[in-house]
């Protein structure tokens, strides 16, 4: 429908402009809740949504816009940073933003524009909200191996745009929180988002699992990719049987690097096959051996239903959103 001429690449000029843009959006009390890609597609296909007519349409819904829609100061920041792309619909020319801005409560997060089809896309969606909410509950849970005030060193594996790490850093201001990811664009956006939201002790680092970060941790958290993606897009593909391999690897790595009494917090999606949770079957032995306590629950019994029609999911009944909180034995 629309022809775009480039994709996002976060550079130094982009990060400075995004920091300024974040301040402008917060001053304007900008709010946007990001929906699933399927919902996004359906809403944008409505005839009245062909073009953006306001700030949320441009920076939230990733709709093309014509001259005069964006406030001049916001358009100038995006343009100067190279974060606007020319596009056209038929004979009508317009532009699109190469970033989106979403909110969790009062916090603002930049991430990739929709659709997220590039290898280096930085994803943000409903799973992000579930992840942040589950983390908040865990910090208040009696299961937490140590009080939040005693957490000194933490890491978010696969931090993406940084919402999990930043929300944790704001709850535990005494802690150094590492945001680890393999994607340089994700790390650049996480650093920008940390600055916008006042998470001064967030440290970004390029890392596959924890191979780029030394030492042990009081808390390890993650919201990894968990889909069996035929294109193996890094932000979607979990590998192994039905996409669970990366989640299994994170459990193993976290248990090796946690301090005694430290917690692992994991949000992921699991394929249920003939009523069985094979991810739980794969990690149960590790948890029983290394942990003094652990809890596992389904947060949502049925997510990503459209995935069941894809190759590799022929015998899958449903995909469930699950939450694991494990405490390493002292």
mmCIF file of C-alpha atoms in Angstrom:
data_model
loop_
_atom_site.group_PDB
_atom_site.id
_atom_site.type_symbol
_atom_site.label_atom_id
_atom_site.label_comp_id
_atom_site.label_asym_id
_atom_site.label_seq_id
_atom_site.Cartn_x
_atom_site.Cartn_y
_atom_site.Cartn_z
ATOM 1 C CA UNK A 1 0.000 0.000 0.000
ATOM 2 C CA UNK A 2 2.738 2.430 0.956
ATOM 3 C CA UNK A 3 6.254 2.610 -0.465
ATOM 4 C CA UNK A 4 9.000 3.373 2.054
ATOM 5 C CA UNK A 5 12.506 4.302 1.033
ATOM 6 C CA UNK A 6 14.595 3.447 4.100
ATOM 7 C CA UNK A 7 14.581 1.804 7.518
ATOM 8 C CA UNK A 8 15.629 2.918 10.956
ATOM 9 C CA UNK A 9 19.298 3.125 11.871
ATOM 10 C CA UNK A 10 19.990 4.685 15.248
ATOM 11 C CA UNK A 11 23.047 6.953 15.111
ATOM 12 C CA UNK A 12 24.509 9.472 17.549
ATOM 13 C CA UNK A 13 22.528 12.320 15.936
ATOM 14 C CA UNK A 14 19.369 10.240 16.227
ATOM 15 C CA UNK A 15 19.819 9.583 19.932
ATOM 16 C CA UNK A 16 20.330 13.274 20.717
ATOM 17 C CA UNK A 17 17.238 14.207 18.732
ATOM 18 C CA UNK A 18 15.176 11.455 20.367
ATOM 19 C CA UNK A 19 16.171 12.667 23.811
ATOM 20 C CA UNK A 20 14.906 16.143 22.899
ATOM 21 C CA UNK A 21 11.801 14.666 21.284
ATOM 22 C CA UNK A 22 11.062 12.644 24.402
ATOM 23 C CA UNK A 23 11.128 15.832 26.477
ATOM 24 C CA UNK A 24 8.694 17.504 24.069
ATOM 25 C CA UNK A 25 6.313 14.544 24.095
ATOM 26 C CA UNK A 26 6.301 14.345 27.881
ATOM 27 C CA UNK A 27 5.623 18.085 28.093
ATOM 28 C CA UNK A 28 2.620 17.538 25.798
ATOM 29 C CA UNK A 29 1.439 14.585 27.974
ATOM 30 C CA UNK A 30 1.673 12.227 24.987
ATOM 31 C CA UNK A 31 0.132 8.784 25.633
ATOM 32 C CA UNK A 32 -0.054 5.680 23.446
ATOM 33 C CA UNK A 33 -0.656 2.013 24.297
ATOM 34 C CA UNK A 34 0.856 -0.325 21.712
ATOM 35 C CA UNK A 35 -1.385 -3.184 20.553
ATOM 36 C CA UNK A 36 -0.610 -6.498 18.848
ATOM 37 C CA UNK A 37 0.555 -6.391 15.218
ATOM 38 C CA UNK A 38 -2.725 -8.022 14.150
ATOM 39 C CA UNK A 39 -4.826 -5.373 15.901
ATOM 40 C CA UNK A 40 -2.552 -2.639 14.574
ATOM 41 C CA UNK A 41 -3.056 -3.905 11.037
ATOM 42 C CA UNK A 42 -6.842 -4.090 11.380
ATOM 43 C CA UNK A 43 -7.145 -0.587 12.838
ATOM 44 C CA UNK A 44 -4.868 0.967 10.230
ATOM 45 C CA UNK A 45 -6.802 -0.685 7.386
ATOM 46 C CA UNK A 46 -9.916 1.328 8.213
ATOM 47 C CA UNK A 47 -10.424 3.904 5.442
ATOM 48 C CA UNK A 48 -10.443 6.832 7.851
ATOM 49 C CA UNK A 49 -6.972 5.785 9.115
ATOM 50 C CA UNK A 50 -5.248 5.869 5.743
ATOM 51 C CA UNK A 51 -3.342 8.999 6.787
ATOM 52 C CA UNK A 52 -2.388 10.287 10.212
ATOM 53 C CA UNK A 53 -4.136 13.433 11.363
ATOM 54 C CA UNK A 54 -2.452 13.908 14.748
ATOM 55 C CA UNK A 55 0.663 13.134 16.783
ATOM 56 C CA UNK A 56 -0.594 9.722 17.987
ATOM 57 C CA UNK A 57 -1.340 8.739 14.413
ATOM 58 C CA UNK A 58 2.238 9.486 13.368
ATOM 59 C CA UNK A 59 4.248 8.307 16.380
ATOM 60 C CA UNK A 60 1.875 5.676 17.763
ATOM 61 C CA UNK A 61 0.023 4.141 14.831
ATOM 62 C CA UNK A 62 2.943 4.608 12.361
ATOM 63 C CA UNK A 63 0.637 6.097 9.743
ATOM 64 C CA UNK A 64 1.947 8.207 6.883
ATOM 65 C CA UNK A 65 1.303 11.912 7.226
ATOM 66 C CA UNK A 66 1.069 14.937 4.980
ATOM 67 C CA UNK A 67 2.522 18.386 5.449
ATOM 68 C CA UNK A 68 1.178 20.313 8.418
ATOM 69 C CA UNK A 69 0.149 17.349 10.585
ATOM 70 C CA UNK A 70 3.182 17.267 12.896
ATOM 71 C CA UNK A 71 4.085 20.260 15.072
ATOM 72 C CA UNK A 72 7.055 21.983 13.363
ATOM 73 C CA UNK A 73 9.455 21.441 16.282
ATOM 74 C CA UNK A 74 8.749 17.704 16.373
ATOM 75 C CA UNK A 75 9.025 17.293 12.603
ATOM 76 C CA UNK A 76 12.318 19.220 12.595
ATOM 77 C CA UNK A 77 13.816 16.912 15.242
ATOM 78 C CA UNK A 78 12.797 13.748 13.402
ATOM 79 C CA UNK A 79 13.918 15.133 10.044
ATOM 80 C CA UNK A 80 17.285 16.313 11.317
ATOM 81 C CA UNK A 81 17.978 12.917 12.855
ATOM 82 C CA UNK A 82 17.144 11.039 9.653
ATOM 83 C CA UNK A 83 14.128 9.380 11.257
ATOM 84 C CA UNK A 84 11.574 10.347 8.629
ATOM 85 C CA UNK A 85 11.107 8.418 5.377
ATOM 86 C CA UNK A 86 9.391 9.518 2.192
ATOM 87 C CA UNK A 87 6.435 7.397 1.110
ATOM 88 C CA UNK A 88 3.489 7.575 -1.231
ATOM 89 C CA UNK A 89 0.006 6.166 -1.571
ATOM 90 C CA UNK A 90 -0.823 6.148 -5.247
ATOM 91 C CA UNK A 91 0.030 9.621 -6.495
ATOM 92 C CA UNK A 92 -0.068 11.207 -3.037
ATOM 93 C CA UNK A 93 3.279 11.708 -1.380
ATOM 94 C CA UNK A 94 3.853 11.856 2.333
ATOM 95 C CA UNK A 95 6.283 10.897 5.061
ATOM 96 C CA UNK A 96 6.449 8.361 7.870
ATOM 97 C CA UNK A 97 8.297 8.223 11.160
ATOM 98 C CA UNK A 98 10.847 5.440 11.503
ATOM 99 C CA UNK A 99 10.275 5.249 15.264
ATOM 100 C CA UNK A 100 7.250 4.812 17.493
ATOM 101 C CA UNK A 101 6.639 6.167 20.959
ATOM 102 C CA UNK A 102 4.640 4.190 23.526
ATOM 103 C CA UNK A 103 3.885 4.714 27.193
ATOM 104 C CA UNK A 104 3.762 2.563 30.318
ATOM 105 C CA UNK A 105 2.026 4.675 32.929
ATOM 106 C CA UNK A 106 3.908 7.985 32.994
ATOM 107 C CA UNK A 107 6.991 6.567 31.260
ATOM 108 C CA UNK A 108 7.715 7.010 27.549
ATOM 109 C CA UNK A 109 9.585 4.534 25.339
ATOM 110 C CA UNK A 110 10.826 4.824 21.759
ATOM 111 C CA UNK A 111 10.934 1.665 19.644
ATOM 112 C CA UNK A 112 10.711 0.587 15.993
ATOM 113 C CA UNK A 113 7.954 1.753 13.690
ATOM 114 C CA UNK A 114 5.265 -0.651 12.540
ATOM 115 C CA UNK A 115 5.509 -3.063 10.802
ATOM 116 C CA UNK A 116 8.549 -4.530 12.526
ATOM 117 C CA UNK A 117 9.896 -6.535 9.597
ATOM 118 C CA UNK A 118 13.629 -5.738 9.685
ATOM 119 C CA UNK A 119 16.262 -7.970 11.290
ATOM 120 C CA UNK A 120 17.232 -5.126 13.631
ATOM 121 C CA UNK A 121 13.674 -4.170 14.613
ATOM 122 C CA UNK A 122 13.177 -3.250 18.266
ATOM 123 C CA UNK A 123 9.831 -4.708 19.329
ATOM 124 C CA UNK A 124 7.406 -3.385 21.936
ATOM 125 C CA UNK A 125 3.866 -4.696 22.456
ATOM 126 C CA UNK A 126 1.338 -6.273 24.825
ATOM 127 C CA UNK A 127 3.959 -8.737 26.103
ATOM 128 C CA UNK A 128 5.984 -5.719 27.234
ATOM 129 C CA UNK A 129 3.105 -4.547 29.424
ATOM 130 C CA UNK A 130 2.604 -8.019 30.915
ATOM 131 C CA UNK A 131 6.330 -8.298 31.585
ATOM 132 C CA UNK A 132 6.553 -4.955 33.361
ATOM 133 C CA UNK A 133 3.446 -5.664 35.442
ATOM 134 C CA UNK A 134 4.667 -9.129 36.453
ATOM 135 C CA UNK A 135 8.023 -7.688 37.465
ATOM 136 C CA UNK A 136 6.313 -5.094 39.664
ATOM 137 C CA UNK A 137 4.319 -7.840 41.400
ATOM 138 C CA UNK A 138 7.445 -9.947 41.895
ATOM 139 C CA UNK A 139 9.253 -7.118 43.662
ATOM 140 C CA UNK A 140 6.467 -7.100 46.240
ATOM 141 C CA UNK A 141 6.245 -10.888 46.505
ATOM 142 C CA UNK A 142 7.303 -12.826 49.633
ATOM 143 C CA UNK A 143 9.103 -15.184 47.239
ATOM 144 C CA UNK A 144 11.679 -12.531 46.343
ATOM 145 C CA UNK A 145 14.980 -13.841 47.672
ATOM 146 C CA UNK A 146 15.987 -10.473 49.102
ATOM 147 C CA UNK A 147 14.161 -7.163 49.575
ATOM 148 C CA UNK A 148 14.312 -4.790 46.595
ATOM 149 C CA UNK A 149 16.479 -2.427 48.655
ATOM 150 C CA UNK A 150 19.171 -5.151 48.819
ATOM 151 C CA UNK A 151 19.368 -5.641 45.045
ATOM 152 C CA UNK A 152 22.718 -4.159 44.007
ATOM 153 C CA UNK A 153 23.354 -5.711 40.603
ATOM 154 C CA UNK A 154 20.727 -6.842 38.095
ATOM 155 C CA UNK A 155 20.492 -7.605 34.380
ATOM 156 C CA UNK A 156 17.740 -7.783 31.768
ATOM 157 C CA UNK A 157 18.718 -10.325 29.093
ATOM 158 C CA UNK A 158 17.420 -9.218 25.689
ATOM 159 C CA UNK A 159 16.381 -5.809 26.983
ATOM 160 C CA UNK A 160 15.164 -4.447 23.638
ATOM 161 C CA UNK A 161 14.091 -0.826 24.033
ATOM 162 C CA UNK A 162 14.732 -1.173 27.762
ATOM 163 C CA UNK A 163 11.290 -1.065 29.416
ATOM 164 C CA UNK A 164 11.898 -3.999 31.778
ATOM 165 C CA UNK A 165 15.368 -2.841 32.817
ATOM 166 C CA UNK A 166 14.233 0.768 33.197
ATOM 167 C CA UNK A 167 11.158 -0.100 35.244
ATOM 168 C CA UNK A 168 13.390 -2.201 37.513
ATOM 169 C CA UNK A 169 16.004 0.555 37.782
ATOM 170 C CA UNK A 170 13.347 3.048 38.836
ATOM 171 C CA UNK A 171 12.060 0.648 41.501
ATOM 172 C CA UNK A 172 15.585 -0.125 42.755
ATOM 173 C CA UNK A 173 17.495 3.158 42.412
ATOM 174 C CA UNK A 174 20.417 1.803 44.461
ATOM 175 C CA UNK A 175 21.054 -0.988 41.929
ATOM 176 C CA UNK A 176 23.210 -1.017 38.826
ATOM 177 C CA UNK A 177 20.951 -2.533 36.160
ATOM 178 C CA UNK A 178 22.471 -3.874 32.950
ATOM 179 C CA UNK A 179 20.421 -3.884 29.765
ATOM 180 C CA UNK A 180 21.932 -6.620 27.574
ATOM 181 C CA UNK A 181 21.043 -7.216 23.930
ATOM 182 C CA UNK A 182 22.617 -8.393 20.667
ATOM 183 C CA UNK A 183 21.045 -5.530 18.679
ATOM 184 C CA UNK A 184 22.945 -2.188 18.625
ATOM 185 C CA UNK A 185 19.760 -0.297 17.705
ATOM 186 C CA UNK A 186 18.013 -1.769 20.744
ATOM 187 C CA UNK A 187 20.858 -0.681 23.005
ATOM 188 C CA UNK A 188 20.840 2.837 21.542
ATOM 189 C CA UNK A 189 17.101 3.156 22.131
ATOM 190 C CA UNK A 190 17.398 1.682 25.632
ATOM 191 C CA UNK A 191 20.015 4.318 26.511
ATOM 192 C CA UNK A 192 17.787 7.104 25.166
ATOM 193 C CA UNK A 193 14.758 5.741 27.004
ATOM 194 C CA UNK A 194 16.738 5.465 30.243
ATOM 195 C CA UNK A 195 17.685 9.127 29.986
ATOM 196 C CA UNK A 196 14.142 10.240 29.217
ATOM 197 C CA UNK A 197 12.774 8.344 32.200
ATOM 198 C CA UNK A 198 15.512 9.196 34.688
ATOM 199 C CA UNK A 199 17.051 5.721 35.080
ATOM 200 C CA UNK A 200 20.561 6.995 35.765
ATOM 201 C CA UNK A 201 22.071 3.650 36.786
ATOM 202 C CA UNK A 202 21.101 1.691 33.669
ATOM 203 C CA UNK A 203 24.145 0.363 31.788
ATOM 204 C CA UNK A 204 23.653 -0.960 28.246
ATOM 205 C CA UNK A 205 25.928 -3.690 26.924
ATOM 206 C CA UNK A 206 26.055 -5.781 23.789
ATOM 207 C CA UNK A 207 25.770 -9.383 24.848
ATOM 208 C CA UNK A 208 24.475 -12.764 23.722
ATOM 209 C CA UNK A 209 22.835 -14.150 26.851
ATOM 210 C CA UNK A 210 25.436 -12.983 29.426
ATOM 211 C CA UNK A 211 28.655 -13.517 27.500
ATOM 212 C CA UNK A 212 29.285 -9.758 27.376
ATOM 213 C CA UNK A 213 28.745 -9.098 31.089
ATOM 214 C CA UNK A 214 31.093 -10.191 33.874
ATOM 215 C CA UNK A 215 30.258 -11.145 37.430
ATOM 216 C CA UNK A 216 27.188 -12.371 39.281
ATOM 217 C CA UNK A 217 23.794 -10.813 39.929
ATOM 218 C CA UNK A 218 21.187 -10.394 42.611
ATOM 219 C CA UNK A 219 18.451 -10.476 39.971
ATOM 220 C CA UNK A 220 18.263 -11.721 36.389
ATOM 221 C CA UNK A 221 15.176 -10.944 34.325
ATOM 222 C CA UNK A 222 14.159 -11.547 30.726
ATOM 223 C CA UNK A 223 11.338 -11.335 28.215
ATOM 224 C CA UNK A 224 12.949 -13.262 25.330
ATOM 225 C CA UNK A 225 11.698 -14.049 21.816
ATOM 226 C CA UNK A 226 9.622 -17.221 21.918
ATOM 227 C CA UNK A 227 8.135 -17.718 18.445
ATOM 228 C CA UNK A 228 9.314 -20.315 15.924
ATOM 229 C CA UNK A 229 9.862 -17.780 13.150
ATOM 230 C CA UNK A 230 10.614 -19.092 9.620
ATOM 231 C CA UNK A 231 12.619 -15.922 8.859
ATOM 232 C CA UNK A 232 14.466 -16.228 12.199
ATOM 233 C CA UNK A 233 14.050 -12.537 12.945
ATOM 234 C CA UNK A 234 16.100 -11.993 16.120
ATOM 235 C CA UNK A 235 13.337 -10.193 18.009
ATOM 236 C CA UNK A 236 10.845 -13.023 17.330
ATOM 237 C CA UNK A 237 12.730 -16.312 16.965
ATOM 238 C CA UNK A 238 13.208 -18.413 20.085
ATOM 239 C CA UNK A 239 14.687 -21.457 18.339
ATOM 240 C CA UNK A 240 14.389 -25.115 19.160
ATOM 241 C CA UNK A 241 11.089 -26.899 19.480
ATOM 242 C CA UNK A 242 8.276 -24.347 19.093
ATOM 243 C CA UNK A 243 10.546 -21.439 20.011
ATOM 244 C CA UNK A 244 11.381 -22.461 23.593
ATOM 245 C CA UNK A 245 15.137 -23.042 23.282
ATOM 246 C CA UNK A 246 16.210 -19.470 24.057
ATOM 247 C CA UNK A 247 14.057 -19.430 27.191
ATOM 248 C CA UNK A 248 15.630 -22.711 28.322
ATOM 249 C CA UNK A 249 19.113 -21.291 27.709
ATOM 250 C CA UNK A 250 18.261 -18.180 29.737
ATOM 251 C CA UNK A 251 17.131 -20.280 32.714
ATOM 252 C CA UNK A 252 20.358 -22.276 32.616
ATOM 253 C CA UNK A 253 22.565 -19.168 32.249
ATOM 254 C CA UNK A 254 20.744 -17.240 34.964
ATOM 255 C CA UNK A 255 21.033 -20.053 37.496
ATOM 256 C CA UNK A 256 24.780 -20.172 36.854
ATOM 257 C CA UNK A 257 25.247 -16.427 37.377
ATOM 258 C CA UNK A 258 22.846 -15.626 40.213
ATOM 259 C CA UNK A 259 24.162 -14.895 43.683
ATOM 260 C CA UNK A 260 22.831 -17.151 46.483
ATOM 261 C CA UNK A 261 19.345 -15.915 47.323
ATOM 262 C CA UNK A 262 19.108 -14.083 43.999
ATOM 263 C CA UNK A 263 15.998 -14.215 41.799
ATOM 264 C CA UNK A 264 15.312 -15.130 38.189
ATOM 265 C CA UNK A 265 12.241 -13.414 36.691
ATOM 266 C CA UNK A 266 11.235 -14.766 33.280
ATOM 267 C CA UNK A 267 8.259 -13.892 31.098
ATOM 268 C CA UNK A 268 7.886 -16.000 27.977
ATOM 269 C CA UNK A 269 5.413 -17.706 25.663
ATOM 270 C CA UNK A 270 5.116 -21.489 25.639
ATOM 271 C CA UNK A 271 3.580 -23.877 23.122
ATOM 272 C CA UNK A 272 1.209 -26.327 24.791
ATOM 273 C CA UNK A 273 1.274 -29.667 22.961
ATOM 274 C CA UNK A 274 -1.440 -32.225 23.769
ATOM 275 C CA UNK A 275 -1.946 -30.570 27.138
ATOM 276 C CA UNK A 276 1.760 -30.691 28.030
ATOM 277 C CA UNK A 277 4.111 -27.782 28.793
ATOM 278 C CA UNK A 278 7.391 -29.061 27.392
ATOM 279 C CA UNK A 279 9.284 -25.943 28.468
ATOM 280 C CA UNK A 280 8.426 -26.623 32.101
ATOM 281 C CA UNK A 281 9.380 -30.262 31.632
ATOM 282 C CA UNK A 282 12.797 -29.130 30.305
ATOM 283 C CA UNK A 283 13.608 -26.752 33.167
ATOM 284 C CA UNK A 284 12.012 -28.458 36.174
ATOM 285 C CA UNK A 285 15.134 -30.488 37.017
ATOM 286 C CA UNK A 286 17.394 -27.427 36.859
ATOM 287 C CA UNK A 287 15.047 -25.477 39.124
ATOM 288 C CA UNK A 288 14.704 -28.269 41.680
ATOM 289 C CA UNK A 289 18.475 -28.706 41.847
ATOM 290 C CA UNK A 290 19.555 -25.054 42.020
ATOM 291 C CA UNK A 291 16.669 -23.254 43.727
ATOM 292 C CA UNK A 292 15.314 -23.017 47.249
ATOM 293 C CA UNK A 293 11.932 -21.992 45.880
ATOM 294 C CA UNK A 294 10.292 -21.360 42.541
ATOM 295 C CA UNK A 295 6.841 -20.487 41.227
ATOM 296 C CA UNK A 296 5.454 -20.879 37.731
ATOM 297 C CA UNK A 297 2.101 -19.652 36.430
ATOM 298 C CA UNK A 298 0.166 -18.984 33.257
ATOM 299 C CA UNK A 299 -0.591 -15.284 32.948
ATOM 300 C CA UNK A 300 -2.650 -15.723 29.792
ATOM 301 C CA UNK A 301 -3.706 -19.127 28.437
ATOM 302 C CA UNK A 302 -4.022 -18.108 24.787
ATOM 303 C CA UNK A 303 -1.786 -15.585 23.002
ATOM 304 C CA UNK A 304 -0.570 -15.395 19.384
ATOM 305 C CA UNK A 305 -3.392 -17.637 18.190
ATOM 306 C CA UNK A 306 -2.619 -16.784 14.573
ATOM 307 C CA UNK A 307 0.728 -18.516 14.945
ATOM 308 C CA UNK A 308 -0.995 -21.898 15.152
ATOM 309 C CA UNK A 309 -1.550 -21.857 11.395
ATOM 310 C CA UNK A 310 2.198 -21.569 10.726
ATOM 311 C CA UNK A 311 4.686 -24.295 9.912
ATOM 312 C CA UNK A 312 6.043 -26.030 13.005
ATOM 313 C CA UNK A 313 2.868 -25.529 15.048
ATOM 314 C CA UNK A 314 0.785 -28.322 13.558
ATOM 315 C CA UNK A 315 0.362 -30.187 16.876
ATOM 316 C CA UNK A 316 0.219 -27.139 19.156
ATOM 317 C CA UNK A 317 -3.074 -26.508 20.974
ATOM 318 C CA UNK A 318 -2.293 -23.008 22.213
ATOM 319 C CA UNK A 319 0.512 -20.632 23.153
ATOM 320 C CA UNK A 320 0.427 -19.504 26.783
ATOM 321 C CA UNK A 321 2.102 -16.503 28.399
ATOM 322 C CA UNK A 322 3.941 -17.803 31.457
ATOM 323 C CA UNK A 323 5.849 -16.280 34.370
ATOM 324 C CA UNK A 324 8.684 -17.940 36.262
ATOM 325 C CA UNK A 325 10.101 -16.651 39.544
ATOM 326 C CA UNK A 326 12.954 -18.784 40.861
ATOM 327 C CA UNK A 327 15.206 -18.118 43.877
ATOM 328 C CA UNK A 328 18.683 -19.598 43.892
ATOM 329 C CA UNK A 329 19.533 -21.689 46.920
ATOM 330 C CA UNK A 330 21.706 -19.932 49.549
#
